[in-house]
Coordinates of C-alpha atoms and ligand atoms in Angstrom, one line a residue:
M1 CA 14.2 56.6 55.9
S2 CA 13.7 53.6 57.9
D3 CA 15.6 53.3 61.3
L4 CA 17.3 50.0 60.1
Y5 CA 20.8 50.1 58.8
R6 CA 21.2 48.7 55.3
L7 CA 23.9 46.4 54.0
Y8 CA 24.3 46.3 50.3
G9 CA 26.1 43.2 49.7
A10 CA 25.6 39.5 48.4
E11 CA 25.6 36.2 50.0
F12 CA 28.8 35.0 47.9
S13 CA 30.7 38.2 48.5
L14 CA 33.8 37.6 50.7
Y15 CA 33.5 41.1 52.4
S16 CA 30.0 41.2 52.7
G17 CA 30.3 38.0 54.9
K18 CA 32.5 40.0 57.3
A19 CA 29.9 42.9 57.4
R20 CA 27.0 40.6 57.7
S21 CA 28.6 38.7 60.6
Y22 CA 29.5 41.9 62.5
L23 CA 26.1 43.3 62.1
R24 CA 24.5 40.0 63.5
K25 CA 27.0 39.4 66.3
K26 CA 26.7 43.0 67.3
G27 CA 23.0 42.9 67.3
V28 CA 22.6 45.9 65.0
P29 CA 19.0 46.3 63.5
Y30 CA 19.7 45.9 59.6
E31 CA 18.1 44.8 56.4
E32 CA 20.2 43.5 53.5
I33 CA 19.7 44.9 50.0
T34 CA 20.9 42.7 47.0
S35 CA 23.3 44.5 44.8
T36 CA 21.8 44.1 41.6
V37 CA 22.9 46.0 38.6
S38 CA 20.4 48.7 39.1
V39 CA 21.4 49.1 42.6
Y40 CA 24.8 49.6 41.7
K41 CA 24.0 52.1 39.1
K42 CA 21.5 54.1 40.9
F43 CA 23.0 53.7 44.6
I44 CA 26.6 52.3 45.1
I45 CA 28.4 54.0 42.5
P46 CA 26.8 57.4 42.7
R47 CA 27.0 57.4 46.7
T48 CA 30.5 56.0 47.2
G49 CA 32.2 56.7 44.1
V50 CA 33.6 53.3 43.6
R51 CA 32.3 49.6 42.8
Y52 CA 32.7 47.7 45.8
I53 CA 30.5 45.7 48.0
P54 CA 29.7 45.7 50.7
V55 CA 28.2 49.3 51.6
V56 CA 26.3 50.1 54.6
Q57 CA 23.8 53.0 54.7
T58 CA 23.0 54.2 58.1
P59 CA 19.5 55.4 59.2
D60 CA 20.6 59.0 58.9
D61 CA 21.8 58.3 55.2
E62 CA 25.4 58.2 56.0
V63 CA 27.0 55.8 53.3
I64 CA 30.3 53.8 54.4
Q65 CA 32.4 51.5 52.3
D66 CA 34.9 49.2 53.4
T67 CA 34.3 46.6 56.1
T68 CA 37.1 48.2 58.6
A69 CA 35.4 51.5 58.1
I70 CA 31.9 50.0 58.5
I71 CA 33.0 48.4 61.6
D72 CA 34.7 51.3 63.1
E73 CA 31.9 53.6 62.6
L74 CA 29.3 51.3 64.0
E75 CA 31.5 50.8 67.0
K76 CA 31.4 54.4 67.8
R77 CA 27.6 54.2 67.3
F78 CA 27.2 51.0 69.3
P79 CA 30.1 51.3 71.9
E80 CA 29.0 48.5 74.2
H81 CA 30.4 45.2 74.0
S82 CA 33.2 46.1 71.6
V83 CA 34.7 43.6 69.2
Y84 CA 38.3 45.3 69.9
P85 CA 39.9 43.7 73.0
T86 CA 41.5 46.0 75.4
T87 CA 44.5 44.2 76.5
P88 CA 47.7 44.3 74.7
K89 CA 48.5 41.1 73.5
Q90 CA 44.6 40.4 72.6
K91 CA 44.2 43.5 70.8
L92 CA 47.3 43.3 68.8
V93 CA 46.7 39.2 67.9
S94 CA 43.2 40.4 66.7
L95 CA 44.3 43.3 64.5
L96 CA 47.0 41.2 63.2
L97 CA 44.6 38.2 62.3
E98 CA 42.1 40.9 60.6
V99 CA 44.6 41.8 58.2
Y100 CA 45.6 38.1 57.7
G101 CA 41.9 37.2 56.9
D102 CA 41.0 40.2 54.8
E103 CA 44.4 40.6 52.7
W104 CA 46.1 37.1 52.5
L105 CA 43.4 34.2 52.7
V106 CA 41.8 35.8 49.8
I107 CA 44.3 33.6 47.9
P108 CA 43.1 30.3 48.9
A109 CA 39.4 31.6 48.9
M110 CA 39.9 32.8 45.1
H111 CA 41.8 29.8 44.1
Y112 CA 39.3 27.4 45.6
R113 CA 36.4 29.3 43.9
W114 CA 37.8 29.6 40.5
N115 CA 40.2 26.7 40.0
Y116 CA 37.6 23.7 40.5
P117 CA 35.0 24.6 37.8
A118 CA 33.6 20.9 37.7
M119 CA 32.3 21.7 41.1
N120 CA 31.9 25.2 41.4
A121 CA 31.1 26.9 38.1
D122 CA 27.5 26.4 37.8
F123 CA 27.0 27.3 41.1
I124 CA 29.0 30.4 41.1
Y125 CA 27.9 31.8 38.1
R126 CA 24.4 31.4 38.8
E127 CA 24.8 33.2 42.3
F128 CA 26.5 36.2 40.2
G129 CA 23.7 36.0 37.4
S130 CA 20.6 36.0 40.1
M131 CA 22.4 38.7 42.1
A132 CA 22.9 41.0 39.3
A133 CA 19.3 40.8 37.6
P134 CA 16.9 38.9 40.1
N135 CA 13.8 39.3 37.9
M136 CA 15.4 38.4 34.6
P137 CA 14.9 35.0 33.0
G138 CA 17.3 32.3 33.4
F139 CA 19.1 32.7 30.2
I140 CA 19.9 36.4 30.9
Q141 CA 21.0 35.6 34.4
K142 CA 23.4 32.9 33.0
F143 CA 24.9 35.3 30.6
L144 CA 25.3 38.0 33.2
G145 CA 26.7 35.6 35.5
R146 CA 29.5 34.5 33.3
K147 CA 30.3 38.2 32.2
I148 CA 30.5 39.5 35.9
G149 CA 32.0 36.3 37.5
G150 CA 34.5 36.2 34.5
K151 CA 35.8 39.6 35.7
F152 CA 36.6 38.4 39.1
K153 CA 38.0 35.2 37.8
G154 CA 40.7 37.4 36.1
F155 CA 41.9 38.8 39.3
V156 CA 43.2 35.0 40.1
P157 CA 46.5 35.3 38.3
R158 CA 47.0 38.9 39.8
L159 CA 46.9 37.6 43.3
G160 CA 49.8 35.0 42.2
I161 CA 48.0 31.8 41.8
T162 CA 49.6 29.7 39.2
E163 CA 49.9 26.1 38.1
K164 CA 53.4 26.2 39.5
N165 CA 52.5 27.3 43.2
I166 CA 48.9 25.8 43.5
P167 CA 50.4 22.7 45.4
A168 CA 51.9 25.0 47.9
L169 CA 49.0 27.3 48.1
E170 CA 46.8 24.1 48.8
S171 CA 49.3 22.7 51.2
S172 CA 49.5 25.9 53.0
Y173 CA 45.7 26.2 53.4
V174 CA 45.3 22.7 54.4
S175 CA 47.7 23.2 57.2
L176 CA 45.8 26.3 58.2
L177 CA 42.8 24.4 58.3
G178 CA 44.4 21.9 60.8
D179 CA 45.5 24.7 63.1
L180 CA 42.1 26.4 63.1
Q181 CA 40.5 22.9 63.8
T182 CA 42.7 22.4 66.8
H183 CA 41.7 26.0 68.0
F184 CA 38.2 25.7 67.6
E185 CA 38.2 22.4 69.2
Q186 CA 38.9 24.3 72.5
H187 CA 37.7 27.7 72.0
E188 CA 34.5 29.1 70.6
F189 CA 36.3 32.1 68.9
L190 CA 39.8 33.3 68.5
L191 CA 40.0 34.9 72.1
G192 CA 37.4 33.6 74.1
S193 CA 33.7 33.2 74.1
K194 CA 33.0 36.2 72.0
P195 CA 34.1 37.1 68.6
S196 CA 36.7 40.1 68.0
I197 CA 37.9 41.9 64.9
G198 CA 40.2 39.0 64.1
D199 CA 37.2 36.6 64.0
F200 CA 35.6 39.0 61.7
G201 CA 38.6 39.4 59.4
L202 CA 38.9 35.5 59.1
I203 CA 35.1 34.9 58.4
A204 CA 35.3 37.1 55.1
P205 CA 37.3 34.3 53.1
L206 CA 36.3 31.6 55.5
Y207 CA 32.3 31.8 54.9
A208 CA 31.5 33.1 51.2
H209 CA 34.0 31.2 49.3
L210 CA 35.6 28.4 51.4
F211 CA 32.9 27.3 53.5
R212 CA 29.9 28.0 51.2
D213 CA 31.2 27.3 47.8
P214 CA 31.0 23.5 46.8
A215 CA 34.6 22.4 46.4
P216 CA 36.2 24.2 49.2
G217 CA 33.2 23.7 51.3
K218 CA 33.4 19.7 50.9
L219 CA 37.0 20.0 52.0
M220 CA 36.5 22.2 55.0
R221 CA 33.7 19.8 56.1
K222 CA 36.0 16.9 55.7
K223 CA 39.3 18.4 57.4
A224 CA 37.9 20.9 59.9
P225 CA 34.4 20.3 61.1
A226 CA 35.0 22.4 64.2
V227 CA 36.1 25.5 61.7
C228 CA 32.7 24.8 60.1
Q229 CA 31.1 25.1 63.7
W230 CA 32.7 28.3 64.1
V231 CA 31.5 29.4 60.8
G232 CA 28.0 28.6 62.3
R233 CA 28.4 30.6 65.2
M234 CA 29.9 33.5 63.4
T235 CA 26.9 33.5 60.6
N236 CA 24.0 32.7 62.9
D237 CA 21.6 35.3 64.3
T238 CA 22.6 35.2 67.9
A239 CA 24.2 38.5 69.0
S240 CA 27.1 36.4 71.0
L241 CA 29.0 39.6 71.8
L242 CA 26.4 40.4 74.3
S243 CA 27.1 37.6 76.6
G244 CA 30.9 36.4 75.9
Q245 CA 34.1 37.0 77.6
W246 CA 37.8 37.6 76.4
L247 CA 39.8 34.9 78.0
D248 CA 41.4 36.2 81.3
D249 CA 44.8 37.9 81.9
D250 CA 45.4 38.9 78.4
E251 CA 45.9 35.1 77.4
V252 CA 46.6 34.3 73.8
P253 CA 45.9 30.8 73.0
E254 CA 48.9 28.5 72.2
T255 CA 46.9 27.1 69.5
L256 CA 47.0 30.9 67.8
L257 CA 50.7 30.5 67.5
P258 CA 51.2 28.5 64.4
I259 CA 48.6 30.6 62.8
L260 CA 50.6 33.8 63.5
S261 CA 53.8 32.1 62.5
R262 CA 52.2 31.2 59.1
M263 CA 51.2 35.0 58.7
A264 CA 54.8 36.1 59.7
S265 CA 56.4 33.6 57.2
E266 CA 53.9 34.1 54.2
H267 CA 52.3 37.3 54.5
L268 CA 54.6 39.7 56.4
P269 CA 57.2 39.7 53.9
V270 CA 54.8 40.9 51.1
L271 CA 53.5 43.7 53.6
Q272 CA 57.0 44.9 54.1
D273 CA 57.8 44.6 50.3
T274 CA 54.8 46.4 49.4
D275 CA 55.6 49.4 51.9
R276 CA 59.1 49.5 50.1
L277 CA 57.8 49.5 46.4
L278 CA 55.3 52.1 47.6
S279 CA 58.0 54.5 48.5
A280 CA 59.4 53.9 45.1
W281 CA 56.1 54.5 43.5
R282 CA 55.9 57.6 45.5
E283 CA 59.1 59.1 44.2
N284 CA 58.0 58.3 40.5
N285 CA 54.6 59.6 41.1
P286 CA 55.0 62.8 43.3
D287 CA 51.9 64.5 42.0
A288 CA 49.6 61.5 41.6
P289 CA 46.3 62.5 43.4
E290 CA 45.7 58.9 44.5
V291 CA 47.3 55.8 45.0
Q292 CA 46.4 53.2 42.3
R293 CA 45.0 50.1 43.4
I294 CA 48.0 47.9 41.7
I295 CA 51.4 49.5 41.6
G296 CA 53.4 46.7 39.9
S297 CA 54.2 43.1 40.8
H298 CA 56.6 41.5 43.2
E299 CA 57.5 37.9 44.3
F300 CA 56.2 36.2 47.2
T301 CA 57.0 32.7 48.6
V302 CA 54.7 30.1 50.0
E303 CA 56.0 26.7 51.1
G304 CA 59.1 27.1 49.3
V305 CA 57.6 28.0 46.2
T306 CA 58.1 31.3 44.6
A307 CA 55.6 33.3 42.4
E308 CA 54.6 36.8 41.3
R309 CA 51.7 38.8 42.3
A310 CA 50.2 42.3 42.0
V311 CA 51.4 44.8 44.4
L312 CA 48.4 46.0 46.4
P313 CA 48.9 49.0 48.6
Y314 CA 45.6 48.9 50.2
C315 CA 47.2 46.0 52.4
L316 CA 49.1 48.7 54.0
W317 CA 46.5 50.6 55.0
M318 CA 45.1 47.7 56.9
F319 CA 48.6 46.7 58.3
Q320 CA 49.0 50.1 59.7
R321 CA 46.4 49.5 62.0
P322 CA 48.3 46.9 64.1
V323 CA 51.6 48.8 63.6
D324 CA 49.8 51.8 65.2
F325 CA 48.6 49.9 68.1
Y326 CA 52.1 48.7 68.9
Q327 CA 53.6 51.8 68.7
G328 CA 51.2 53.4 71.1
L329 CA 51.9 50.8 73.7
D330 CA 53.7 52.0 76.6
E331 CA 57.4 50.5 77.2
H332 CA 56.1 48.1 79.9
S333 CA 53.4 46.3 77.4
R334 CA 55.5 46.1 74.9
T335 CA 58.5 44.4 76.7
A336 CA 56.7 42.6 79.1
A337 CA 54.0 41.2 77.0
V338 CA 53.9 41.7 73.4
D339 CA 57.5 41.4 72.1
P340 CA 58.1 38.0 73.4
L341 CA 55.2 36.8 71.8
L342 CA 56.0 38.7 68.4
E343 CA 59.6 37.2 68.7
Q344 CA 57.8 33.7 69.3
V345 CA 55.9 33.8 66.1
G346 CA 58.4 35.3 63.8
F347 CA 57.4 38.8 63.6
S348 CA 60.8 39.8 65.0
N349 CA 61.1 43.5 64.5
A350 CA 58.5 44.1 62.0
L351 CA 56.0 46.2 64.3
Q352 CA 59.1 48.0 66.1
R353 CA 60.4 49.1 62.8
G354 CA 57.0 50.4 61.4
L355 CA 56.3 51.5 58.1
Q356 CA 57.9 54.0 55.7
N357 CA 54.6 55.2 54.2
R358 CA 51.3 56.4 55.9
L359 CA 48.0 55.7 53.8
V360 CA 44.9 57.7 54.4
R361 CA 41.4 56.7 52.9
T362 CA 39.4 59.7 51.5
K363 CA 36.4 59.4 49.9
N364 CA 36.8 55.8 49.3
V365 CA 40.2 56.2 47.7
L366 CA 43.9 55.8 49.2
Q367 CA 46.2 58.8 49.4
L368 CA 49.6 59.1 50.7
S369 CA 49.8 61.4 53.9
D370 CA 52.9 63.3 54.8
Q371 CA 52.4 61.6 58.4
Ligands
GSH1 N1 38.7 45.9 51.7 C1 37.2 46.1 51.2 C2 37.2 45.5 50.0 C3 35.9 45.3 49.3 C4 35.7 44.5 48.1 O1 36.9 44.0 47.5 N2 34.7 43.9 47.7 C5 34.5 43.0 46.4 C6 33.4 42.2 46.6 S1 33.8 41.0 48.0 C7 34.5 44.1 45.4 O2 33.2 44.4 45.4 N3 35.2 43.7 44.5 C8 35.0 44.6 43.0 C9 36.4 44.9 42.4 O3 37.4 44.4 43.0 O4 36.5 45.7 41.5 C10 36.4 45.8 52.3 O5 36.9 45.4 53.6 O6 35.1 46.1 52.2

């Protein structure tokens, strides 16, 4: 085995962008292996038991699937210059924005990728095809690209993206871009001059889809040039973690407040409802060996428009992280620092109340734990 870490990913894959950015910013020695059909068959599926990318293989042949698990394992192996701030507000905000990027901004990412076919379709099918079978003739790549890409396009309605709410989803995303623009005009990263776990969550949708695909890329360049520059800082080869600093005195810049408020009004109700529905699912499926990827559907509202989407329990595994962090804080940190901030952005008692269910990931599948 070589002494390099291996990233099995793809340039156009949302979560691969998060893992790659982390590896680069952290200065981890790695090589990227394209996830061809053959690599899926011979490596990814047998070693992980599931069909997701990215996957990281360590030099001692440990195989890790899921970007949060990858980052946390690498943080143990490379503990210097952590991507986790240590002060209460900054750490909580960075954990919340990781969840928001990973789990919610998939909506604009998938919408702008798949609902602008005149600008994107040729590009994205070619990308899927050349990843799947890089040495095959063009017509086979085209066929495979459409087949594999079509599967991902099929997720669009399940994420709750429909004719009815597209104007609302676009309006929300354009406002978010405006808020991010204001923030990145003043700060290099979310919380200072080095990226935190929150930056890595946001780069997932904001690189592969929203920056790199032709239609949303044009929108981002027009509306939010400072966000494009942040994408550049997040994806270049400079290991900026080695030199940057968090802002002093646990400061959370004012410019992040509208972004947290947007998360509180759009995403938080979905997280809370997912927890409620998972309790009901648990009662109806007491002997299920694992939690299914989708456990029904529920309503959600963006900019006053309500639509229906799949209930995805995985988002709770992510949301447990900020909830656990909040609940582990001492009384003084909560009341003096964190609670006023949460109140200000509309999280009210969500973290205080906690969650009804606890999820664990075992062998890359989710299970309910008895706590
Ligand atoms: N939450 C996981 C998700 C990995 C994931 O969903 N990857 C996408 C590509 S970006 C995938 O492989 N999807 C296949 C599928 O959904 O069946 C992570 O952080 O790595």
